[in-house]
C-alpha cells in the first residue's frame, strides 16, 4: 500500500497510489510517500519514477551498522530500528527512509504506532511540516518519546518484581527468573534501538544537507543519551535483582538442608539403639530383663532429645 501526502500551500491531501504523479509539478507537491507492505510492482514503480533504488526487507535487516546511514549527491538513505513489543516479545523492526530534496519516502513491512501517531498530527497541523526532512525528524522524535514511555514502564515492572522478591516471595522462582530474563531482553532491544538512532542523528547532524534546519537534532540526541543512561541503570538493577534472588533461593535451600540435617541427627541415635537391640545375639542381658523394653524406649527418647537441647543451646535452631 502506498500513501502519498500532497501539500499545496497550507492544504494537505492524502492520495493512495502514485498513478496521479504524471508531471514534475505533481512530484514536487508530494512531501511524503509512505509505503506499507509494498509489493514488488509498487517498489519498482516508485524506483522508476524517482530514479532510485530501495533495499529489500532482507537487505535492510542485513545492512551493517556502519552502512545504515548512506549519503549520496542528491539524497540520504537511512535504515532505522523501530521497537515492536508484541505478546511480551520485543523485536526491532527495520524501516528504510530516503530523503531526496523536499521528499521523504519510507518503506516498512509492519504497522507501527509511531507512524499512525504522526499521521494524525500531520493532518491536524500540516503547516508545521514543510518538507520530508521535518517529517522524518518528527517521526523519530515520536519514536524516542515512545521508547521513553517503554523504559518508564519497564522501570515500574522492575520495581514491582523487586518488592515481590523481598516481601512476597513464594515458590514461583521459575516465573520470577523468566520475568527477569524477559526484562533484560526488552532493555537490550531498547538500548540497541536508541544507539542506532543516536548514530543516525549524529551522521545527519554532521551532514551538509539541511544546514538551516537542524535545531531539533541536538535536543533529540540529548534525550537519547539520557535514555541510554537509563537503560544502563536498568541493566544494573536487573543484575542486582538477579543476584539477590539467587541469594534468596540459596537461603531457602539452606533452610531445607538444615531441617533435613537436624532430623537425620535426631533420629540417628534412636535408630542405632533400635538396630542394636534387633541383633540376634545369644548373650544380650536386656533381652530377658523385665524392664528391658521400657529401658530401650527411654534410652531412644533421651538420644533424640539430647541433640535438640545441644543445638538449641548452641543457637543452631
mmCIF file of C-alpha atoms in Angstrom:
data_model
loop_
_atom_site.group_PDB
_atom_site.id
_atom_site.type_symbol
_atom_site.label_atom_id
_atom_site.label_comp_id
_atom_site.label_asym_id
_atom_site.label_seq_id
_atom_site.Cartn_x
_atom_site.Cartn_y
_atom_site.Cartn_z
ATOM 1 C CA UNK A 1 0.000 0.000 0.000
ATOM 2 C CA UNK A 2 1.299 3.443 -0.965
ATOM 3 C CA UNK A 3 0.042 6.693 0.542
ATOM 4 C CA UNK A 4 1.195 9.985 -0.955
ATOM 5 C CA UNK A 5 0.958 13.124 1.165
ATOM 6 C CA UNK A 6 0.482 16.041 -1.214
ATOM 7 C CA UNK A 7 0.887 19.580 0.054
ATOM 8 C CA UNK A 8 -0.190 22.643 -1.889
ATOM 9 C CA UNK A 9 0.047 25.829 0.144
ATOM 10 C CA UNK A 10 -1.354 25.065 3.600
ATOM 11 C CA UNK A 11 -3.603 22.259 2.371
ATOM 12 C CA UNK A 12 -2.663 18.596 2.734
ATOM 13 C CA UNK A 13 -4.182 15.770 0.731
ATOM 14 C CA UNK A 14 -3.640 12.034 1.090
ATOM 15 C CA UNK A 15 -3.704 10.101 -2.176
ATOM 16 C CA UNK A 16 -3.450 6.314 -2.384
ATOM 17 C CA UNK A 17 -1.099 5.133 -5.123
ATOM 18 C CA UNK A 18 1.247 7.085 -7.400
ATOM 19 C CA UNK A 19 -0.742 6.984 -10.620
ATOM 20 C CA UNK A 20 -1.586 10.690 -10.341
ATOM 21 C CA UNK A 21 2.108 11.712 -10.500
ATOM 22 C CA UNK A 22 2.235 12.485 -14.199
ATOM 23 C CA UNK A 23 4.147 15.778 -14.209
ATOM 24 C CA UNK A 24 7.111 17.264 -12.335
ATOM 25 C CA UNK A 25 4.720 19.699 -10.699
ATOM 26 C CA UNK A 26 2.799 16.787 -9.197
ATOM 27 C CA UNK A 27 6.033 15.200 -7.979
ATOM 28 C CA UNK A 28 7.221 18.436 -6.371
ATOM 29 C CA UNK A 29 3.963 18.783 -4.450
ATOM 30 C CA UNK A 30 4.475 15.413 -2.709
ATOM 31 C CA UNK A 31 6.336 15.726 0.592
ATOM 32 C CA UNK A 32 5.961 12.141 1.846
ATOM 33 C CA UNK A 33 5.405 8.751 0.249
ATOM 34 C CA UNK A 34 4.681 6.104 2.888
ATOM 35 C CA UNK A 35 4.961 2.515 1.621
ATOM 36 C CA UNK A 36 3.455 -0.101 3.950
ATOM 37 C CA UNK A 37 3.958 -3.737 2.935
ATOM 38 C CA UNK A 38 4.680 -2.714 -0.660
ATOM 39 C CA UNK A 39 4.535 -5.243 -3.478
ATOM 40 C CA UNK A 40 7.431 -5.725 -5.897
ATOM 41 C CA UNK A 41 5.492 -3.862 -8.614
ATOM 42 C CA UNK A 42 4.835 -0.902 -6.305
ATOM 43 C CA UNK A 43 8.505 -0.680 -5.342
ATOM 44 C CA UNK A 44 9.630 -0.805 -8.974
ATOM 45 C CA UNK A 45 7.106 1.860 -9.948
ATOM 46 C CA UNK A 46 8.380 4.294 -7.307
ATOM 47 C CA UNK A 47 12.017 3.456 -8.131
ATOM 48 C CA UNK A 48 11.469 4.200 -11.827
ATOM 49 C CA UNK A 49 9.518 7.380 -11.176
ATOM 50 C CA UNK A 50 12.101 8.913 -8.809
ATOM 51 C CA UNK A 51 15.216 7.230 -10.228
ATOM 52 C CA UNK A 52 16.299 5.486 -7.023
ATOM 53 C CA UNK A 53 16.817 2.021 -5.591
ATOM 54 C CA UNK A 54 15.202 0.602 -2.446
ATOM 55 C CA UNK A 55 16.711 -2.201 -0.377
ATOM 56 C CA UNK A 56 14.571 -5.313 0.061
ATOM 57 C CA UNK A 57 13.336 -6.256 3.537
ATOM 58 C CA UNK A 58 16.097 -8.853 3.873
ATOM 59 C CA UNK A 59 18.754 -6.415 2.658
ATOM 60 C CA UNK A 60 17.615 -3.668 5.053
ATOM 61 C CA UNK A 61 17.852 -6.074 8.001
ATOM 62 C CA UNK A 62 21.285 -7.355 6.985
ATOM 63 C CA UNK A 63 22.854 -3.934 6.385
ATOM 64 C CA UNK A 64 25.916 -3.410 8.576
ATOM 65 C CA UNK A 65 25.733 -0.798 11.305
ATOM 66 C CA UNK A 66 28.271 1.378 9.521
ATOM 67 C CA UNK A 67 26.088 1.432 6.382
ATOM 68 C CA UNK A 68 22.705 2.173 7.946
ATOM 69 C CA UNK A 69 23.204 5.830 7.015
ATOM 70 C CA UNK A 70 24.273 6.496 3.445
ATOM 71 C CA UNK A 71 24.600 9.895 1.765
ATOM 72 C CA UNK A 72 24.846 10.477 -1.970
ATOM 73 C CA UNK A 73 24.822 13.558 -4.167
ATOM 74 C CA UNK A 74 21.136 14.335 -4.023
ATOM 75 C CA UNK A 75 19.734 12.040 -1.355
ATOM 76 C CA UNK A 76 20.218 10.396 2.036
ATOM 77 C CA UNK A 77 19.373 6.733 2.674
ATOM 78 C CA UNK A 78 18.602 5.732 6.273
ATOM 79 C CA UNK A 79 17.715 2.365 7.802
ATOM 80 C CA UNK A 80 16.476 2.766 11.364
ATOM 81 C CA UNK A 81 15.205 0.409 14.063
ATOM 82 C CA UNK A 82 11.677 0.755 15.440
ATOM 83 C CA UNK A 83 10.886 -1.203 18.582
ATOM 84 C CA UNK A 84 7.950 -3.628 18.402
ATOM 85 C CA UNK A 85 6.729 -5.250 21.618
ATOM 86 C CA UNK A 86 4.026 -7.835 20.977
ATOM 87 C CA UNK A 87 2.931 -10.522 23.452
ATOM 88 C CA UNK A 88 5.911 -9.711 25.699
ATOM 89 C CA UNK A 89 8.257 -10.436 22.791
ATOM 90 C CA UNK A 90 10.432 -7.459 21.855
ATOM 91 C CA UNK A 91 11.970 -7.060 18.417
ATOM 92 C CA UNK A 92 13.499 -4.285 16.329
ATOM 93 C CA UNK A 93 11.763 -3.693 13.020
ATOM 94 C CA UNK A 94 13.873 -2.001 10.337
ATOM 95 C CA UNK A 95 12.309 0.920 8.449
ATOM 96 C CA UNK A 96 14.006 2.390 5.369
ATOM 97 C CA UNK A 97 13.897 6.136 4.701
ATOM 98 C CA UNK A 98 15.069 8.085 1.655
ATOM 99 C CA UNK A 99 15.400 11.865 1.806
ATOM 100 C CA UNK A 100 15.633 13.459 -1.609
ATOM 101 C CA UNK A 101 15.191 17.215 -1.800
ATOM 102 C CA UNK A 102 11.935 18.064 -0.038
ATOM 103 C CA UNK A 103 10.608 14.493 -0.441
ATOM 104 C CA UNK A 104 10.636 11.702 2.149
ATOM 105 C CA UNK A 105 9.988 8.077 1.153
ATOM 106 C CA UNK A 106 9.519 5.483 3.886
ATOM 107 C CA UNK A 107 9.382 1.722 3.353
ATOM 108 C CA UNK A 108 8.124 -0.509 6.156
ATOM 109 C CA UNK A 109 6.793 -4.033 6.435
ATOM 110 C CA UNK A 110 4.801 -3.729 9.655
ATOM 111 C CA UNK A 111 2.204 -1.333 11.026
ATOM 112 C CA UNK A 112 3.913 0.920 13.565
ATOM 113 C CA UNK A 113 2.233 3.086 16.175
ATOM 114 C CA UNK A 114 4.723 5.923 15.666
ATOM 115 C CA UNK A 115 3.598 6.395 12.057
ATOM 116 C CA UNK A 116 -0.096 6.361 13.000
ATOM 117 C CA UNK A 117 0.538 8.935 15.739
ATOM 118 C CA UNK A 118 2.456 11.195 13.388
ATOM 119 C CA UNK A 119 -0.144 10.903 10.607
ATOM 120 C CA UNK A 120 -2.811 12.229 12.993
ATOM 121 C CA UNK A 121 -0.525 15.103 13.974
ATOM 122 C CA UNK A 122 0.251 15.874 10.321
ATOM 123 C CA UNK A 123 -3.431 16.040 9.397
ATOM 124 C CA UNK A 124 -4.217 18.311 12.352
ATOM 125 C CA UNK A 125 -1.387 20.801 11.725
ATOM 126 C CA UNK A 126 0.026 20.429 8.178
ATOM 127 C CA UNK A 127 1.576 23.919 8.298
ATOM 128 C CA UNK A 128 4.261 22.721 10.721
ATOM 129 C CA UNK A 129 5.694 20.262 8.192
ATOM 130 C CA UNK A 130 7.055 21.873 5.084
ATOM 131 C CA UNK A 131 9.440 19.168 3.861
ATOM 132 C CA UNK A 132 10.131 15.471 4.078
ATOM 133 C CA UNK A 133 13.086 16.227 6.350
ATOM 134 C CA UNK A 134 10.823 17.819 9.004
ATOM 135 C CA UNK A 135 8.510 14.804 8.718
ATOM 136 C CA UNK A 136 11.409 12.391 9.264
ATOM 137 C CA UNK A 137 12.627 14.306 12.335
ATOM 138 C CA UNK A 138 9.136 14.306 13.827
ATOM 139 C CA UNK A 139 8.670 10.555 13.275
ATOM 140 C CA UNK A 140 11.995 9.861 15.005
ATOM 141 C CA UNK A 141 11.083 12.243 17.821
ATOM 142 C CA UNK A 142 7.763 10.430 18.365
ATOM 143 C CA UNK A 143 9.609 7.106 18.413
ATOM 144 C CA UNK A 144 12.056 8.458 21.030
ATOM 145 C CA UNK A 145 9.123 9.535 23.207
ATOM 146 C CA UNK A 146 7.619 6.059 22.821
ATOM 147 C CA UNK A 147 10.945 4.493 23.834
ATOM 148 C CA UNK A 148 10.967 6.745 26.904
ATOM 149 C CA UNK A 149 7.482 5.501 27.856
ATOM 150 C CA UNK A 150 8.608 1.898 27.366
ATOM 151 C CA UNK A 151 11.641 2.452 29.600
ATOM 152 C CA UNK A 152 9.447 4.074 32.263
ATOM 153 C CA UNK A 153 7.005 1.135 32.212
ATOM 154 C CA UNK A 154 9.921 -1.296 32.371
ATOM 155 C CA UNK A 155 11.319 0.515 35.423
ATOM 156 C CA UNK A 156 7.938 0.199 37.158
ATOM 157 C CA UNK A 157 7.825 -3.538 36.399
ATOM 158 C CA UNK A 158 11.351 -3.984 37.783
ATOM 159 C CA UNK A 159 10.291 -2.174 40.980
ATOM 160 C CA UNK A 160 7.247 -4.469 41.306
ATOM 161 C CA UNK A 161 9.257 -7.657 40.933
ATOM 162 C CA UNK A 162 11.868 -6.338 43.367
ATOM 163 C CA UNK A 163 9.182 -5.794 46.017
ATOM 164 C CA UNK A 164 7.844 -9.263 45.280
ATOM 165 C CA UNK A 165 11.243 -10.854 45.825
ATOM 166 C CA UNK A 166 11.831 -9.053 49.130
ATOM 167 C CA UNK A 167 8.340 -9.113 50.655
ATOM 168 C CA UNK A 168 6.032 -11.658 48.997
ATOM 169 C CA UNK A 169 8.490 -14.336 47.999
ATOM 170 C CA UNK A 170 6.906 -17.721 47.258
ATOM 171 C CA UNK A 171 7.901 -20.821 45.367
ATOM 172 C CA UNK A 172 7.392 -19.271 41.907
ATOM 173 C CA UNK A 173 11.132 -18.954 41.289
ATOM 174 C CA UNK A 174 10.911 -20.105 37.652
ATOM 175 C CA UNK A 175 8.338 -17.405 36.885
ATOM 176 C CA UNK A 176 10.482 -14.714 38.502
ATOM 177 C CA UNK A 177 13.609 -15.799 36.620
ATOM 178 C CA UNK A 178 11.609 -15.821 33.376
ATOM 179 C CA UNK A 179 10.396 -12.268 34.052
ATOM 180 C CA UNK A 180 13.920 -11.049 34.789
ATOM 181 C CA UNK A 181 15.146 -12.643 31.545
ATOM 182 C CA UNK A 182 12.277 -11.030 29.582
ATOM 183 C CA UNK A 183 13.020 -7.608 31.089
ATOM 184 C CA UNK A 184 16.722 -7.943 30.244
ATOM 185 C CA UNK A 185 15.871 -8.841 26.634
ATOM 186 C CA UNK A 186 13.488 -5.869 26.322
ATOM 187 C CA UNK A 187 16.025 -3.493 27.873
ATOM 188 C CA UNK A 188 18.718 -4.762 25.486
ATOM 189 C CA UNK A 189 16.431 -4.214 22.480
ATOM 190 C CA UNK A 190 15.605 -0.676 23.663
ATOM 191 C CA UNK A 191 19.278 0.162 24.090
ATOM 192 C CA UNK A 192 20.095 -1.237 20.639
ATOM 193 C CA UNK A 193 17.239 0.817 19.206
ATOM 194 C CA UNK A 194 18.413 4.033 20.872
ATOM 195 C CA UNK A 195 22.068 3.506 19.926
ATOM 196 C CA UNK A 196 21.010 3.042 16.304
ATOM 197 C CA UNK A 197 19.085 6.343 16.324
ATOM 198 C CA UNK A 198 21.957 8.123 18.067
ATOM 199 C CA UNK A 199 24.344 7.053 15.318
ATOM 200 C CA UNK A 200 21.915 8.120 12.576
ATOM 201 C CA UNK A 201 21.155 11.528 14.097
ATOM 202 C CA UNK A 202 24.859 12.205 14.674
ATOM 203 C CA UNK A 203 25.507 11.474 10.992
ATOM 204 C CA UNK A 204 22.609 13.708 9.995
ATOM 205 C CA UNK A 205 23.922 16.483 12.236
ATOM 206 C CA UNK A 206 27.332 16.327 10.522
ATOM 207 C CA UNK A 207 25.764 16.340 7.062
ATOM 208 C CA UNK A 208 25.988 19.457 4.892
ATOM 209 C CA UNK A 209 22.385 18.962 3.778
ATOM 210 C CA UNK A 210 19.511 20.684 5.617
ATOM 211 C CA UNK A 211 22.032 23.058 7.222
ATOM 212 C CA UNK A 212 19.393 25.624 8.190
ATOM 213 C CA UNK A 213 17.010 23.159 9.814
ATOM 214 C CA UNK A 214 18.905 21.251 12.499
ATOM 215 C CA UNK A 215 17.642 22.830 15.711
ATOM 216 C CA UNK A 216 15.817 19.662 16.789
ATOM 217 C CA UNK A 217 18.732 17.239 16.315
ATOM 218 C CA UNK A 218 20.833 18.266 19.364
ATOM 219 C CA UNK A 219 17.719 18.108 21.564
ATOM 220 C CA UNK A 220 16.860 14.607 20.322
ATOM 221 C CA UNK A 221 20.455 13.461 20.794
ATOM 222 C CA UNK A 222 20.400 14.786 24.358
ATOM 223 C CA UNK A 223 17.162 12.877 25.029
ATOM 224 C CA UNK A 224 18.626 9.697 23.558
ATOM 225 C CA UNK A 225 21.750 9.974 25.707
ATOM 226 C CA UNK A 226 19.572 10.355 28.806
ATOM 227 C CA UNK A 227 17.510 7.297 27.832
ATOM 228 C CA UNK A 228 20.633 5.207 27.155
ATOM 229 C CA UNK A 229 21.880 6.105 30.646
ATOM 230 C CA UNK A 230 18.518 4.971 31.994
ATOM 231 C CA UNK A 231 18.779 1.615 30.181
ATOM 232 C CA UNK A 232 22.261 1.137 31.657
ATOM 233 C CA UNK A 233 20.782 1.789 35.099
ATOM 234 C CA UNK A 234 18.048 -0.774 34.404
ATOM 235 C CA UNK A 235 20.718 -3.320 33.447
ATOM 236 C CA UNK A 236 22.410 -2.714 36.815
ATOM 237 C CA UNK A 237 19.089 -3.049 38.652
ATOM 238 C CA UNK A 238 18.234 -6.301 36.867
ATOM 239 C CA UNK A 239 21.690 -7.721 37.525
ATOM 240 C CA UNK A 240 21.435 -6.741 41.193
ATOM 241 C CA UNK A 241 17.907 -8.179 41.401
ATOM 242 C CA UNK A 242 19.021 -11.450 39.841
ATOM 243 C CA UNK A 243 21.913 -11.776 42.296
ATOM 244 C CA UNK A 244 19.605 -11.008 45.240
ATOM 245 C CA UNK A 245 17.036 -13.522 44.009
ATOM 246 C CA UNK A 246 19.675 -16.240 43.646
ATOM 247 C CA UNK A 247 20.828 -15.366 47.174
ATOM 248 C CA UNK A 248 17.248 -15.727 48.490
ATOM 249 C CA UNK A 249 16.976 -19.104 46.753
ATOM 250 C CA UNK A 250 20.238 -20.219 48.355
ATOM 251 C CA UNK A 251 18.970 -19.184 51.800
ATOM 252 C CA UNK A 252 15.725 -21.113 51.272
ATOM 253 C CA UNK A 253 17.654 -24.172 50.106
ATOM 254 C CA UNK A 254 19.990 -23.928 53.097
ATOM 255 C CA UNK A 255 16.986 -23.832 55.430
ATOM 256 C CA UNK A 256 15.606 -27.010 53.879
ATOM 257 C CA UNK A 257 19.003 -28.723 54.058
ATOM 258 C CA UNK A 258 19.354 -27.585 57.686
ATOM 259 C CA UNK A 259 15.988 -29.111 58.609
ATOM 260 C CA UNK A 260 16.861 -32.432 56.981
ATOM 261 C CA UNK A 261 20.263 -32.426 58.678
ATOM 262 C CA UNK A 262 18.717 -31.861 62.112
ATOM 263 C CA UNK A 263 16.107 -34.559 61.502
ATOM 264 C CA UNK A 264 18.835 -37.002 60.462
ATOM 265 C CA UNK A 265 20.927 -36.215 63.553
ATOM 266 C CA UNK A 266 17.893 -36.556 65.868
ATOM 267 C CA UNK A 267 16.806 -39.919 64.504
ATOM 268 C CA UNK A 268 20.241 -41.423 64.010
ATOM 269 C CA UNK A 269 20.968 -42.347 67.720
ATOM 270 C CA UNK A 270 17.494 -43.931 68.271
ATOM 271 C CA UNK A 271 17.906 -45.846 65.035
ATOM 272 C CA UNK A 272 21.290 -47.082 66.223
ATOM 273 C CA UNK A 273 19.794 -48.235 69.534
ATOM 274 C CA UNK A 274 16.860 -49.934 67.823
ATOM 275 C CA UNK A 275 19.221 -51.635 65.389
ATOM 276 C CA UNK A 276 21.458 -52.785 68.220
ATOM 277 C CA UNK A 277 18.567 -54.445 70.076
ATOM 278 C CA UNK A 278 17.411 -56.030 66.878
ATOM 279 C CA UNK A 279 20.602 -58.077 66.602
ATOM 280 C CA UNK A 280 20.159 -61.841 67.135
ATOM 281 C CA UNK A 281 22.932 -62.486 69.672
ATOM 282 C CA UNK A 282 22.540 -65.209 72.274
ATOM 283 C CA UNK A 283 24.092 -63.100 75.018
ATOM 284 C CA UNK A 284 22.274 -59.757 75.444
ATOM 285 C CA UNK A 285 21.263 -59.194 79.098
ATOM 286 C CA UNK A 286 18.416 -56.767 78.366
ATOM 287 C CA UNK A 287 16.576 -59.275 76.153
ATOM 288 C CA UNK A 288 15.369 -61.309 79.167
ATOM 289 C CA UNK A 289 15.116 -58.340 81.569
ATOM 290 C CA UNK A 290 11.648 -57.490 82.823
ATOM 291 C CA UNK A 291 12.172 -53.734 82.177
ATOM 292 C CA UNK A 292 14.322 -54.135 79.036
ATOM 293 C CA UNK A 293 11.687 -52.822 76.613
ATOM 294 C CA UNK A 294 10.940 -49.745 78.754
ATOM 295 C CA UNK A 295 14.665 -49.133 79.214
ATOM 296 C CA UNK A 296 15.302 -49.172 75.417
ATOM 297 C CA UNK A 297 12.376 -46.792 74.738
ATOM 298 C CA UNK A 298 13.588 -44.283 77.365
ATOM 299 C CA UNK A 299 17.118 -44.620 76.025
ATOM 300 C CA UNK A 300 15.918 -43.828 72.491
ATOM 301 C CA UNK A 301 13.921 -40.781 73.674
ATOM 302 C CA UNK A 302 16.948 -39.428 75.545
ATOM 303 C CA UNK A 303 19.102 -39.988 72.465
ATOM 304 C CA UNK A 304 16.622 -37.884 70.422
ATOM 305 C CA UNK A 305 16.133 -35.075 72.931
ATOM 306 C CA UNK A 306 19.811 -34.597 73.796
ATOM 307 C CA UNK A 307 20.891 -33.373 70.282
ATOM 308 C CA UNK A 308 17.902 -30.979 70.239
ATOM 309 C CA UNK A 309 18.948 -29.453 73.563
ATOM 310 C CA UNK A 310 22.565 -29.155 72.404
ATOM 311 C CA UNK A 311 21.559 -27.493 69.079
ATOM 312 C CA UNK A 312 19.267 -25.050 70.891
ATOM 313 C CA UNK A 313 21.978 -24.110 73.386
ATOM 314 C CA UNK A 314 24.416 -23.510 70.520
ATOM 315 C CA UNK A 315 21.815 -21.337 68.748
ATOM 316 C CA UNK A 316 21.708 -23.505 65.651
ATOM 317 C CA UNK A 317 17.921 -23.838 65.774
#
